[in-house]
Amino acid sequence: MSTLTPPRRAQTSDGVVKGRALARWSVWMPVAFVVVYFLVSFVSLYVAFPLLGLQEGDLFLFAHSAAGWVVAVVGWLLLAVAPVTGLVLGVRARRLGAGTTAVAGIVFNAAVTLLLAYLVFDEIRMAYIPSFTLLFLR
C-alpha cells in the first residue's frame, strides 16, 4: 500500500455502497417500464394510430406495411429500455457486493423482459398467423 492507493477496506466499502444504490435503481426499473408502457400506449393511440389508419384495439402490425413495422419496433425498443437497464444495473450491483436487493432486481427485470418478449411474439402471431395458437390455449 502506498500513499496514492487507499486501503482495501475503503475500496470494498465504497463498492458495496455503490452496489446497493445500483440495486435500488434496478428494483425501480419495472415501475419505469409500467410508466413507459402507458406513455407509449397513449402516444400510439392518439398519434400513430390515426397516421396508420388503425382503430382502437388494433396492433401496429395490422397495417401490414413498413410504417407499421417501424412504429412497432420503435415501441418495442422503448419498452425494452427499462427492463434491460434494470438487468444491467442488477448484475453490476451484484458484482459490487449488493445482496438480495440486487437479486430481486435481476429477477423482476428478467420477468418483465420475458413478458415483453412474449408480447412481441404474440403481436407478430396475431398479425400474420392468427390461426396459430399454443397447444394449451386451444
GROMACS .gro file of N, CA, C and O in nm:
model
  552
    1MET      N    1   0.085  -0.117   0.000
    1MET     CA    2   0.000   0.000   0.000
    1MET      C    3   0.089   0.123   0.000
    1MET      O    4   0.185   0.133   0.075
    2SER      N    5   0.056   0.219  -0.084
    2SER     CA    6   0.130   0.344  -0.089
    2SER      C    7   0.037   0.458  -0.052
    2SER      O    8  -0.080   0.439  -0.023
    3THR      N    9   0.090   0.577  -0.056
    3THR     CA   10   0.007   0.692  -0.021
    3THR      C   11  -0.094   0.725  -0.131
    3THR      O   12  -0.189   0.798  -0.107
    4LEU      N   13  -0.074   0.673  -0.250
    4LEU     CA   14  -0.165   0.702  -0.360
    4LEU      C   15  -0.284   0.605  -0.367
    4LEU      O   16  -0.386   0.638  -0.426
    5THR      N   17  -0.271   0.488  -0.311
    5THR     CA   18  -0.381   0.391  -0.317
    5THR      C   19  -0.446   0.380  -0.180
    5THR      O   20  -0.378   0.364  -0.079
    6PRO      N   21  -0.576   0.389  -0.175
    6PRO     CA   22  -0.644   0.376  -0.046
    6PRO      C   23  -0.638   0.231   0.002
    6PRO      O   24  -0.616   0.139  -0.076
    7PRO      N   25  -0.658   0.210   0.130
    7PRO     CA   26  -0.659   0.073   0.180
    7PRO      C   27  -0.773  -0.008   0.118
    7PRO      O   28  -0.874   0.046   0.075
    8ARG      N   29  -0.757  -0.138   0.115
    8ARG     CA   30  -0.857  -0.226   0.054
    8ARG      C   31  -0.993  -0.214   0.118
    8ARG      O   32  -1.095  -0.223   0.052
    9ARG      N   33  -1.000  -0.194   0.245
    9ARG     CA   34  -1.128  -0.184   0.316
    9ARG      C   35  -1.210  -0.067   0.262
    9ARG      O   36  -1.330  -0.079   0.241
   10ALA      N   37  -1.147   0.046   0.234
   10ALA     CA   38  -1.219   0.162   0.182
   10ALA      C   39  -1.273   0.134   0.042
   10ALA      O   40  -1.384   0.171   0.009
   11GLN      N   41  -1.196   0.063  -0.041
   11GLN     CA   42  -1.243   0.030  -0.174
   11GLN      C   43  -1.364  -0.064  -0.167
   11GLN      O   44  -1.462  -0.045  -0.237
   12THR      N   45  -1.358  -0.162  -0.083
   12THR     CA   46  -1.467  -0.258  -0.071
   12THR      C   47  -1.592  -0.189  -0.016
   12THR      O   48  -1.701  -0.211  -0.067
   13SER      N   49  -1.577  -0.105   0.083
   13SER     CA   50  -1.691  -0.036   0.141
   13SER      C   51  -1.758   0.055   0.040
   13SER      O   52  -1.880   0.057   0.029
   14ASP      N   53  -1.679   0.130  -0.036
   14ASP     CA   54  -1.735   0.217  -0.139
   14ASP      C   55  -1.805   0.137  -0.247
   14ASP      O   56  -1.910   0.176  -0.297
   15GLY      N   57  -1.749   0.022  -0.282
   15GLY     CA   58  -1.810  -0.064  -0.384
   15GLY      C   59  -1.944  -0.117  -0.340
   15GLY      O   60  -2.039  -0.123  -0.417
   16VAL      N   61  -1.955  -0.156  -0.213
   16VAL     CA   62  -2.080  -0.209  -0.161
   16VAL      C   63  -2.186  -0.100  -0.157
   16VAL      O   64  -2.302  -0.122  -0.194
   17VAL      N   65  -2.148   0.020  -0.117
   17VAL     CA   66  -2.243   0.131  -0.114
   17VAL      C   67  -2.291   0.163  -0.255
   17VAL      O   68  -2.411   0.181  -0.278
   18LYS      N   69  -2.199   0.166  -0.349
   18LYS     CA   70  -2.237   0.191  -0.488
   18LYS      C   71  -2.325   0.076  -0.540
   18LYS      O   72  -2.423   0.100  -0.611
   19GLY      N   73  -2.293  -0.046  -0.503
   19GLY     CA   74  -2.372  -0.162  -0.544
   19GLY      C   75  -2.514  -0.157  -0.490
   19GLY      O   76  -2.610  -0.190  -0.560
   20ARG      N   77  -2.528  -0.115  -0.366
   20ARG     CA   78  -2.663  -0.102  -0.309
   20ARG      C   79  -2.745   0.004  -0.381
   20ARG      O   80  -2.865  -0.014  -0.403
   21ALA      N   81  -2.681   0.114  -0.417
   21ALA     CA   82  -2.752   0.219  -0.491
   21ALA      C   83  -2.794   0.167  -0.628
   21ALA      O   84  -2.909   0.190  -0.672
   22LEU      N   85  -2.706   0.096  -0.695
   22LEU     CA   86  -2.742   0.038  -0.825
   22LEU      C   87  -2.854  -0.064  -0.811
   22LEU      O   88  -2.943  -0.073  -0.896
   23ALA      N   89  -2.851  -0.141  -0.702
   23ALA     CA   90  -2.956  -0.240  -0.678
   23ALA      C   91  -3.092  -0.173  -0.659
   23ALA      O   92  -3.194  -0.222  -0.709
   24ARG      N   93  -3.094  -0.063  -0.586
   24ARG     CA   94  -3.221   0.009  -0.568
   24ARG      C   95  -3.274   0.061  -0.702
   24ARG      O   96  -3.393   0.052  -0.730
   25TRP      N   97  -3.186   0.114  -0.785
   25TRP     CA   98  -3.228   0.160  -0.917
   25TRP      C   99  -3.280   0.043  -1.000
   25TRP      O  100  -3.378   0.056  -1.073
   26SER      N  101  -3.215  -0.071  -0.987
   26SER     CA  102  -3.258  -0.189  -1.061
   26SER      C  103  -3.398  -0.232  -1.022
   26SER      O  104  -3.479  -0.269  -1.107
   27VAL      N  105  -3.428  -0.226  -0.893
   27VAL     CA  106  -3.561  -0.266  -0.846
   27VAL      C  107  -3.668  -0.170  -0.896
   27VAL      O  108  -3.783  -0.210  -0.918
   28TRP      N  109  -3.635  -0.045  -0.919
   28TRP     CA  110  -3.732   0.053  -0.965
   28TRP      C  111  -3.755   0.049  -1.116
   28TRP      O  112  -3.850   0.111  -1.166
   29MET      N  113  -3.675  -0.024  -1.190
   29MET     CA  114  -3.690  -0.029  -1.335
   29MET      C  115  -3.822  -0.092  -1.381
   29MET      O  116  -3.879  -0.048  -1.481
   30PRO      N  117  -3.877  -0.195  -1.315
   30PRO     CA  118  -4.010  -0.243  -1.357
   30PRO      C  119  -4.119  -0.136  -1.344
   30PRO      O  120  -4.212  -0.130  -1.425
   31VAL      N  121  -4.106  -0.049  -1.245
   31VAL     CA  122  -4.201   0.062  -1.232
   31VAL      C  123  -4.183   0.157  -1.349
   31VAL      O  124  -4.282   0.206  -1.407
   32ALA      N  125  -4.059   0.183  -1.387
   32ALA     CA  126  -4.032   0.268  -1.503
   32ALA      C  127  -4.090   0.204  -1.630
   32ALA      O  128  -4.142   0.274  -1.717
   33PHE      N  129  -4.084   0.071  -1.639
   33PHE     CA  130  -4.142   0.001  -1.753
   33PHE      C  131  -4.293   0.028  -1.762
   33PHE      O  132  -4.345   0.054  -1.870
   34VAL      N  133  -4.362   0.022  -1.650
   34VAL     CA  134  -4.506   0.047  -1.649
   34VAL      C  135  -4.536   0.190  -1.694
   34VAL      O  136  -4.627   0.213  -1.775
   35VAL      N  137  -4.459   0.285  -1.646
   35VAL     CA  138  -4.479   0.425  -1.685
   35VAL      C  139  -4.455   0.441  -1.835
   35VAL      O  140  -4.536   0.503  -1.906
   36VAL      N  141  -4.347   0.384  -1.886
   36VAL     CA  142  -4.316   0.394  -2.029
   36VAL      C  143  -4.424   0.323  -2.111
   36VAL      O  144  -4.464   0.370  -2.217
   37TYR      N  145  -4.475   0.211  -2.061
   37TYR     CA  146  -4.580   0.137  -2.131
   37TYR      C  147  -4.704   0.225  -2.149
   37TYR      O  148  -4.761   0.230  -2.258
   38PHE      N  149  -4.746   0.293  -2.043
   38PHE     CA  150  -4.863   0.379  -2.055
   38PHE      C  151  -4.836   0.500  -2.146
   38PHE      O  152  -4.924   0.540  -2.223
   39LEU      N  153  -4.717   0.556  -2.140
   39LEU     CA  154  -4.683   0.668  -2.228
   39LEU      C  155  -4.681   0.625  -2.375
   39LEU      O  156  -4.735   0.695  -2.462
   40VAL      N  157  -4.620   0.510  -2.402
   40VAL     CA  158  -4.615   0.460  -2.540
   40VAL      C  159  -4.756   0.427  -2.588
   40VAL      O  160  -4.792   0.458  -2.703
   41SER      N  161  -4.838   0.369  -2.503
   41SER     CA  162  -4.975   0.337  -2.541
   41SER      C  163  -5.055   0.463  -2.571
   41SER      O  164  -5.132   0.468  -2.668
   42PHE      N  165  -5.040   0.565  -2.489
   42PHE     CA  166  -5.111   0.691  -2.508
   42PHE      C  167  -5.071   0.757  -2.639
   42PHE      O  168  -5.157   0.798  -2.719
   43VAL      N  169  -4.941   0.767  -2.662
   43VAL     CA  170  -4.892   0.829  -2.786
   43VAL      C  171  -4.934   0.745  -2.907
   43VAL      O  172  -4.972   0.799  -3.011
   44SER      N  173  -4.930   0.614  -2.892
   44SER     CA  174  -4.971   0.527  -3.002
   44SER      C  175  -5.116   0.548  -3.039
   44SER      O  176  -5.150   0.560  -3.157
   45LEU      N  177  -5.201   0.553  -2.939
   45LEU     CA  178  -5.344   0.564  -2.964
   45LEU      C  179  -5.382   0.696  -3.029
   45LEU      O  180  -5.463   0.700  -3.121
   46TYR      N  181  -5.322   0.805  -2.983
   46TYR     CA  182  -5.364   0.936  -3.029
   46TYR      C  183  -5.278   0.997  -3.139
   46TYR      O  184  -5.317   1.096  -3.200
   47VAL      N  185  -5.160   0.939  -3.164
   47VAL     CA  186  -5.073   0.995  -3.268
   47VAL      C  187  -5.051   0.894  -3.381
   47VAL      O  188  -5.079   0.921  -3.498
   48ALA      N  189  -5.000   0.775  -3.347
   48ALA     CA  190  -4.960   0.680  -3.451
   48ALA      C  191  -5.079   0.610  -3.515
   48ALA      O  192  -5.079   0.586  -3.636
   49PHE      N  193  -5.180   0.574  -3.438
   49PHE     CA  194  -5.294   0.503  -3.494
   49PHE      C  195  -5.364   0.583  -3.603
   49PHE      O  196  -5.393   0.529  -3.711
   50PRO      N  197  -5.395   0.711  -3.582
   50PRO     CA  198  -5.459   0.788  -3.690
   50PRO      C  199  -5.370   0.798  -3.815
   50PRO      O  200  -5.421   0.796  -3.927
   51LEU      N  201  -5.239   0.807  -3.795
   51LEU     CA  202  -5.149   0.818  -3.911
   51LEU      C  203  -5.146   0.689  -3.992
   51LEU      O  204  -5.128   0.692  -4.113
   52LEU      N  205  -5.161   0.575  -3.924
   52LEU     CA  206  -5.159   0.446  -3.993
   52LEU      C  207  -5.297   0.399  -4.036
   52LEU      O  208  -5.311   0.296  -4.100
   53GLY      N  209  -5.401   0.473  -3.998
   53GLY     CA  210  -5.538   0.434  -4.033
   53GLY      C  211  -5.589   0.318  -3.951
   53GLY      O  212  -5.671   0.240  -3.999
   54LEU      N  213  -5.544   0.305  -3.830
   54LEU     CA  214  -5.586   0.195  -3.741
   54LEU      C  215  -5.691   0.244  -3.644
   54LEU      O  216  -5.700   0.363  -3.614
   55GLN      N  217  -5.766   0.149  -3.591
   55GLN     CA  218  -5.869   0.179  -3.492
   55GLN      C  219  -5.819   0.137  -3.353
   55GLN      O  220  -5.725   0.058  -3.341
   56GLU      N  221  -5.888   0.186  -3.250
   56GLU     CA  222  -5.854   0.147  -3.114
   56GLU      C  223  -5.871  -0.004  -3.099
   56GLU      O  224  -5.970  -0.062  -3.142
   57GLY      N  225  -5.774  -0.067  -3.040
   57GLY     CA  226  -5.775  -0.212  -3.023
   57GLY      C  227  -5.692  -0.285  -3.127
   57GLY      O  228  -5.666  -0.405  -3.112
   58ASP      N  229  -5.652  -0.217  -3.233
   58ASP     CA  230  -5.566  -0.279  -3.334
   58ASP      C  231  -5.421  -0.282  -3.286
   58ASP      O  232  -5.385  -0.219  -3.186
   59LEU      N  233  -5.341  -0.354  -3.360
   59LEU     CA  234  -5.196  -0.355  -3.340
   59LEU      C  235  -5.131  -0.284  -3.456
   59LEU      O  236  -5.186  -0.278  -3.566
   60PHE      N  237  -5.011  -0.232  -3.436
   60PHE     CA  238  -4.940  -0.164  -3.544
   60PHE      C  239  -4.919  -0.257  -3.664
   60PHE      O  240  -4.923  -0.215  -3.778
   61LEU      N  241  -4.896  -0.383  -3.635
   61LEU     CA  242  -4.869  -0.477  -3.743
   61LEU      C  243  -4.992  -0.508  -3.825
   61LEU      O  244  -4.982  -0.566  -3.933
   62PHE      N  245  -5.111  -0.472  -3.778
   62PHE     CA  246  -5.233  -0.491  -3.856
   62PHE      C  247  -5.233  -0.401  -3.979
   62PHE      O  248  -5.310  -0.422  -4.071
   63ALA      N  249  -5.149  -0.300  -3.983
   63ALA     CA  250  -5.139  -0.214  -4.100
   63ALA      C  251  -5.073  -0.289  -4.216
   63ALA      O  252  -5.091  -0.251  -4.332
   64HIS      N  253  -4.997  -0.395  -4.186
   64HIS     CA  254  -4.928  -0.476  -4.287
   64HIS      C  255  -4.848  -0.387  -4.383
   64HIS      O  256  -4.859  -0.399  -4.505
   65SER      N  257  -4.770  -0.296  -4.324
   65SER     CA  258  -4.688  -0.206  -4.404
   65SER      C  259  -4.555  -0.184  -4.333
   65SER      O  260  -4.539  -0.218  -4.216
   66ALA      N  261  -4.464  -0.124  -4.405
   66ALA     CA  262  -4.333  -0.091  -4.347
   66ALA      C  263  -4.348   0.010  -4.234
   66ALA      O  264  -4.279   0.002  -4.132
   67ALA      N  265  -4.439   0.105  -4.250
   67ALA     CA  266  -4.461   0.205  -4.145
   67ALA      C  267  -4.511   0.140  -4.017
   67ALA      O  268  -4.469   0.177  -3.907
   68GLY      N  269  -4.599   0.042  -4.030
   68GLY     CA  270  -4.647  -0.030  -3.912
   68GLY      C  271  -4.535  -0.102  -3.841
   68GLY      O  272  -4.526  -0.102  -3.718
   69TRP      N  273  -4.446  -0.164  -3.919
   69TRP     CA  274  -4.332  -0.233  -3.859
   69TRP      C  275  -4.237  -0.136  -3.790
   69TRP      O  276  -4.188  -0.164  -3.681
   70VAL      N  277  -4.212  -0.023  -3.853
   70VAL     CA  278  -4.120   0.076  -3.794
   70VAL      C  279  -4.175   0.126  -3.661
   70VAL      O  280  -4.103   0.131  -3.560
   71VAL      N  281  -4.303   0.161  -3.659
   71VAL     CA  282  -4.363   0.211  -3.535
   71VAL      C  283  -4.364   0.102  -3.429
   71VAL      O  284  -4.337   0.128  -3.311
   72ALA      N  285  -4.393  -0.023  -3.469
   72ALA     CA  286  -4.395  -0.134  -3.372
   72ALA      C  287  -4.256  -0.157  -3.314
   72ALA      O  288  -4.241  -0.172  -3.191
   73VAL      N  289  -4.155  -0.159  -3.397
   73VAL     CA  290  -4.019  -0.184  -3.349
   73VAL      C  291  -3.971  -0.071  -3.259
   73VAL      O  292  -3.909  -0.096  -3.155
   74VAL      N  293  -4.001   0.052  -3.295
   74VAL     CA  294  -3.964   0.165  -3.208
   74VAL      C  295  -4.034   0.152  -3.073
   74VAL      O  296  -3.972   0.174  -2.968
   75GLY      N  297  -4.160   0.116  -3.073
   75GLY     CA  298  -4.232   0.096  -2.947
   75GLY      C  299  -4.172  -0.015  -2.864
   75GLY      O  300  -4.155  -0.002  -2.743
   76TRP      N  301  -4.136  -0.127  -2.930
   76TRP     CA  302  -4.075  -0.238  -2.857
   76TRP      C  303  -3.941  -0.198  -2.797
   76TRP      O  304  -3.909  -0.235  -2.684
   77LEU      N  305  -3.863  -0.122  -2.873
   77LEU     CA  306  -3.733  -0.078  -2.821
   77LEU      C  307  -3.749   0.018  -2.704
   77LEU      O  308  -3.673   0.009  -2.605
   78LEU      N  309  -3.845   0.108  -2.712
   78LEU     CA  310  -3.870   0.198  -2.599
   78LEU      C  311  -3.913   0.119  -2.476
   78LEU      O  312  -3.872   0.150  -2.363
   79LEU      N  313  -3.996   0.017  -2.496
   79LEU     CA  314  -4.040  -0.064  -2.383
   79LEU      C  315  -3.926  -0.148  -2.326
   79LEU      O  316  -3.925  -0.178  -2.207
   80ALA      N  317  -3.830  -0.186  -2.409
   80ALA     CA  318  -3.720  -0.271  -2.362
   80ALA      C  319  -3.613  -0.196  -2.285
   80ALA      O  320  -3.534  -0.259  -2.213
   81VAL      N  321  -3.610  -0.065  -2.296
   81VAL     CA  322  -3.502   0.012  -2.232
   81VAL      C  323  -3.501  -0.009  -2.080
   81VAL      O  324  -3.396  -0.037  -2.021
   82ALA      N  325  -3.615   0.005  -2.014
   82ALA     CA  326  -3.619  -0.003  -1.868
   82ALA      C  327  -3.580  -0.142  -1.815
   82ALA      O  328  -3.493  -0.152  -1.728
   83PRO      N  329  -3.640  -0.253  -1.863
   83PRO     CA  330  -3.601  -0.382  -1.806
   83PRO      C  331  -3.458  -0.422  -1.838
   83PRO      O  332  -3.390  -0.483  -1.754
   84VAL      N  333  -3.409  -0.388  -1.957
   84VAL     CA  334  -3.270  -0.422  -1.990
   84VAL      C  335  -3.175  -0.339  -1.904
   84VAL      O  336  -3.075  -0.392  -1.852
   85THR      N  337  -3.206  -0.213  -1.884
   85THR     CA  338  -3.126  -0.130  -1.794
   85THR      C  339  -3.129  -0.186  -1.653
   85THR      O  340  -3.026  -0.192  -1.585
   86GLY      N  341  -3.247  -0.230  -1.608
   86GLY     CA  342  -3.258  -0.291  -1.476
   86GLY      C  343  -3.175  -0.416  -1.461
   86GLY      O  344  -3.114  -0.440  -1.357
   87LEU      N  345  -3.172  -0.499  -1.567
   87LEU     CA  346  -3.088  -0.619  -1.562
   87LEU      C  347  -2.941  -0.583  -1.553
   87LEU      O  348  -2.866  -0.642  -1.473
   88VAL      N  349  -2.898  -0.487  -1.633
   88VAL     CA  350  -2.757  -0.445  -1.630
   88VAL      C  351  -2.721  -0.389  -1.493
   88VAL      O  352  -2.617  -0.422  -1.436
   89LEU      N  353  -2.808  -0.303  -1.439
   89LEU     CA  354  -2.781  -0.246  -1.307
   89LEU      C  355  -2.779  -0.353  -1.199
   89LEU      O  356  -2.696  -0.350  -1.108
   90GLY      N  357  -2.871  -0.449  -1.207
   90GLY     CA  358  -2.875  -0.556  -1.108
   90GLY      C  359  -2.751  -0.643  -1.110
   90GLY      O  360  -2.695  -0.679  -1.006
   91VAL      N  361  -2.707  -0.679  -1.230
   91VAL     CA  362  -2.585  -0.761  -1.242
   91VAL      C  363  -2.464  -0.683  -1.193
   91VAL      O  364  -2.380  -0.737  -1.120
   92ARG      N  365  -2.457  -0.558  -1.230
   92ARG     CA  366  -2.344  -0.475  -1.184
   92ARG      C  367  -2.346  -0.462  -1.031
   92ARG      O  368  -2.242  -0.469  -0.965
   93ALA      N  369  -2.466  -0.441  -0.974
   93ALA     CA  370  -2.477  -0.429  -0.828
   93ALA      C  371  -2.436  -0.559  -0.760
   93ALA      O  372  -2.369  -0.557  -0.656
   94ARG      N  373  -2.475  -0.671  -0.818
   94ARG     CA  374  -2.439  -0.800  -0.759
   94ARG      C  375  -2.288  -0.819  -0.762
   94ARG      O  376  -2.230  -0.871  -0.667
   95ARG      N  377  -2.224  -0.777  -0.869
   95ARG     CA  378  -2.077  -0.789  -0.877
   95ARG      C  379  -2.007  -0.698  -0.778
   95ARG      O  380  -1.896  -0.727  -0.735
   96LEU      N  381  -2.073  -0.587  -0.743
   96LEU     CA  382  -2.013  -0.496  -0.645
   96LEU      C  383  -2.043  -0.537  -0.501
   96LEU      O  384  -2.003  -0.469  -0.408
   97GLY      N  385  -2.116  -0.644  -0.482
   97GLY     CA  386  -2.138  -0.696  -0.348
   97GLY      C  387  -2.273  -0.667  -0.288
   97GLY      O  388  -2.294  -0.693  -0.169
   98ALA      N  389  -2.367  -0.614  -0.366
   98ALA     CA  390  -2.501  -0.591  -0.313
   98ALA      C  391  -2.569  -0.727  -0.293
   98ALA      O  392  -2.541  -0.823  -0.364
   99GLY      N  393  -2.659  -0.733  -0.198
   99GLY     CA  394  -2.718  -0.860  -0.160
   99GLY      C  395  -2.849  -0.892  -0.230
   99GLY      O  396  -2.860  -0.892  -0.353
  100THR      N  397  -2.950  -0.918  -0.150
  100THR     CA  398  -3.077  -0.966  -0.201
  100THR      C  399  -3.151  -0.863  -0.285
  100THR      O  400  -3.231  -0.899  -0.370
  101THR      N  401  -3.127  -0.737  -0.261
  101THR     CA  402  -3.192  -0.634  -0.342
  101THR      C  403  -3.148  -0.644  -0.487
  101THR      O  404  -3.230  -0.630  -0.578
  102ALA      N  405  -3.020  -0.672  -0.509
  102ALA     CA  406  -2.970  -0.688  -0.646
  102ALA      C  407  -3.031  -0.812  -0.710
  102ALA      O  408  -3.071  -0.808  -0.828
  103VAL      N  409  -3.042  -0.919  -0.636
  103VAL     CA  410  -3.102  -1.041  -0.690
  103VAL      C  411  -3.249  -1.017  -0.723
  103VAL      O  412  -3.299  -1.061  -0.827
  104ALA      N  413  -3.319  -0.946  -0.634
  104ALA     CA  414  -3.460  -0.915  -0.660
  104ALA      C  415  -3.473  -0.829  -0.787
  104ALA      O  416  -3.562  -0.852  -0.869
  105GLY      N  417  -3.385  -0.733  -0.805
  105GLY     CA  418  -3.387  -0.651  -0.926
  105GLY      C  419  -3.363  -0.734  -1.050
  105GLY      O  420  -3.430  -0.715  -1.153
  106ILE      N  421  -3.270  -0.827  -1.043
  106ILE     CA  422  -3.242  -0.914  -1.157
  106ILE      C  423  -3.365  -0.999  -1.189
  106ILE      O  424  -3.405  -1.011  -1.305
  107VAL      N  425  -3.426  -1.057  -1.088
  107VAL     CA  426  -3.543  -1.144  -1.108
  107VAL      C  427  -3.661  -1.065  -1.164
  107VAL      O  428  -3.725  -1.107  -1.261
  108PHE      N  429  -3.691  -0.950  -1.105
  108PHE     CA  430  -3.805  -0.869  -1.153
  108PHE      C  431  -3.784  -0.825  -1.297
  108PHE      O  432  -3.875  -0.833  -1.380
  109ASN      N  433  -3.665  -0.777  -1.328
  109ASN     CA  434  -3.639  -0.728  -1.463
  109ASN      C  435  -3.632  -0.841  -1.564
  109ASN      O  436  -3.673  -0.823  -1.679
  110ALA      N  437  -3.584  -0.957  -1.524
  110ALA     CA  438  -3.586  -1.073  -1.614
  110ALA      C  439  -3.731  -1.113  -1.644
  110ALA      O  440  -3.764  -1.145  -1.759
  111ALA      N  441  -3.817  -1.108  -1.544
  111ALA     CA  442  -3.958  -1.141  -1.565
  111ALA      C  443  -4.023  -1.041  -1.661
  111ALA      O  444  -4.098  -1.081  -1.752
  112VAL      N  445  -3.995  -0.913  -1.644
  112VAL     CA  446  -4.052  -0.812  -1.733
  112VAL      C  447  -3.996  -0.828  -1.875
  112VAL      O  448  -4.070  -0.815  -1.973
  113THR      N  449  -3.869  -0.862  -1.888
  113THR     CA  450  -3.809  -0.884  -2.019
  113THR      C  451  -3.873  -1.003  -2.089
  113THR      O  452  -3.903  -0.998  -2.209
  114LEU      N  453  -3.897  -1.110  -2.014
  114LEU     CA  454  -3.965  -1.227  -2.072
  114LEU      C  455  -4.108  -1.192  -2.112
  114LEU      O  456  -4.157  -1.238  -2.216
  115LEU      N  457  -4.177  -1.114  -2.031
  115LEU     CA  458  -4.311  -1.070  -2.066
  115LEU      C  459  -4.310  -0.988  -2.195
  115LEU      O  460  -4.394  -1.008  -2.283
  116LEU      N  461  -4.215  -0.900  -2.207
  116LEU     CA  462  -4.203  -0.818  -2.328
  116LEU      C  463  -4.173  -0.904  -2.450
  116LEU      O  464  -4.229  -0.882  -2.558
  117ALA      N  465  -4.086  -1.003  -2.434
  117ALA     CA  466  -4.057  -1.094  -2.546
  117ALA      C  467  -4.183  -1.169  -2.587
  117ALA      O  468  -4.210  -1.187  -2.707
  118TYR      N  469  -4.264  -1.212  -2.491
  118TYR     CA  470  -4.390  -1.278  -2.522
  118TYR      C  471  -4.485  -1.183  -2.595
  118TYR      O  472  -4.551  -1.222  -2.692
  119LEU      N  473  -4.493  -1.058  -2.551
  119LEU     CA  474  -4.581  -0.961  -2.615
  119LEU      C  475  -4.541  -0.938  -2.761
  119LEU      O  476  -4.626  -0.928  -2.849
  120VAL      N  477  -4.410  -0.929  -2.786
  120VAL     CA  478  -4.362  -0.910  -2.923
  120VAL      C  479  -4.400  -1.031  -3.008
  120VAL      O  480  -4.454  -1.018  -3.119
  121PHE      N  481  -4.372  -1.151  -2.958
  121PHE     CA  482  -4.407  -1.273  -3.030
  121PHE      C  483  -4.557  -1.279  -3.057
  121PHE      O  484  -4.601  -1.312  -3.167
  122ASP      N  485  -4.637  -1.246  -2.958
  122ASP     CA  486  -4.782  -1.255  -2.971
  122ASP      C  487  -4.836  -1.152  -3.070
  122ASP      O  488  -4.930  -1.180  -3.144
  123GLU      N  489  -4.778  -1.032  -3.073
  123GLU     CA  490  -4.821  -0.932  -3.171
  123GLU      C  491  -4.792  -0.979  -3.313
  123GLU      O  492  -4.877  -0.964  -3.402
  124ILE      N  493  -4.676  -1.036  -3.335
  124ILE     CA  494  -4.643  -1.088  -3.468
  124ILE      C  495  -4.736  -1.203  -3.503
  124ILE      O  496  -4.786  -1.211  -3.615
  125ARG      N  497  -4.761  -1.291  -3.407
  125ARG     CA  498  -4.851  -1.404  -3.431
  125ARG      C  499  -4.991  -1.357  -3.466
  125ARG      O  500  -5.052  -1.405  -3.562
  126MET      N  501  -5.046  -1.261  -3.390
  126MET     CA  502  -5.182  -1.214  -3.416
  126MET      C  503  -5.194  -1.144  -3.550
  126MET      O  504  -5.298  -1.151  -3.615
  127ALA      N  505  -5.089  -1.077  -3.595
  127ALA     CA  506  -5.096  -1.003  -3.720
  127ALA      C  507  -5.076  -1.092  -3.842
  127ALA      O  508  -5.139  -1.068  -3.945
  128TYR      N  509  -4.991  -1.193  -3.833
  128TYR     CA  510  -4.956  -1.269  -3.952
  128TYR      C  511  -4.996  -1.416  -3.948
  128TYR      O  512  -5.009  -1.477  -4.053
  129ILE      N  513  -5.014  -1.474  -3.832
  129ILE     CA  514  -5.054  -1.614  -3.821
  129ILE      C  515  -5.165  -1.626  -3.717
  129ILE      O  516  -5.146  -1.688  -3.612
  130PRO      N  517  -5.281  -1.567  -3.740
  130PRO     CA  518  -5.384  -1.566  -3.636
  130PRO      C  519  -5.440  -1.704  -3.604
  130PRO      O  520  -5.493  -1.726  -3.495
  131SER      N  521  -5.427  -1.800  -3.695
  131SER     CA  522  -5.481  -1.933  -3.668
  131SER      C  523  -5.390  -2.015  -3.577
  131SER      O  524  -5.433  -2.114  -3.519
  132PHE      N  525  -5.263  -1.974  -3.564
  132PHE     CA  526  -5.169  -2.048  -3.479
  132PHE      C  527  -5.192  -2.012  -3.333
  132PHE      O  528  -5.196  -1.896  -3.295
  133THR      N  529  -5.210  -2.114  -3.251
  133THR     CA  530  -5.220  -2.094  -3.107
  133THR      C  531  -5.129  -2.195  -3.038
  133THR      O  532  -5.096  -2.300  -3.096
  134LEU      N  533  -5.093  -2.167  -2.917
  134LEU     CA  534  -5.016  -2.262  -2.840
  134LEU      C  535  -5.105  -2.379  -2.802
  134LEU      O  536  -5.226  -2.366  -2.791
  135LEU      N  537  -5.047  -2.494  -2.784
  135LEU     CA  538  -5.125  -2.615  -2.762
  135LEU      C  539  -5.218  -2.607  -2.643
  135LEU      O  540  -5.330  -2.655  -2.646
  136PHE      N  541  -5.172  -2.542  -2.536
  136PHE     CA  542  -5.256  -2.537  -2.415
  136PHE      C  543  -5.360  -2.426  -2.420
  136PHE      O  544  -5.438  -2.411  -2.329
  137LEU      N  545  -5.365  -2.349  -2.526
  137LEU     CA  546  -5.462  -2.241  -2.537
  137LEU      C  547  -5.577  -2.274  -2.633
  137LEU      O  548  -5.655  -2.189  -2.667
  138ARG      N  549  -5.587  -2.395  -2.679
  138ARG     CA  550  -5.691  -2.432  -2.775
  138ARG      C  551  -5.825  -2.439  -2.711
  138ARG      O  552  -5.865  -2.471  -2.615
   0.00000   0.00000   0.00000
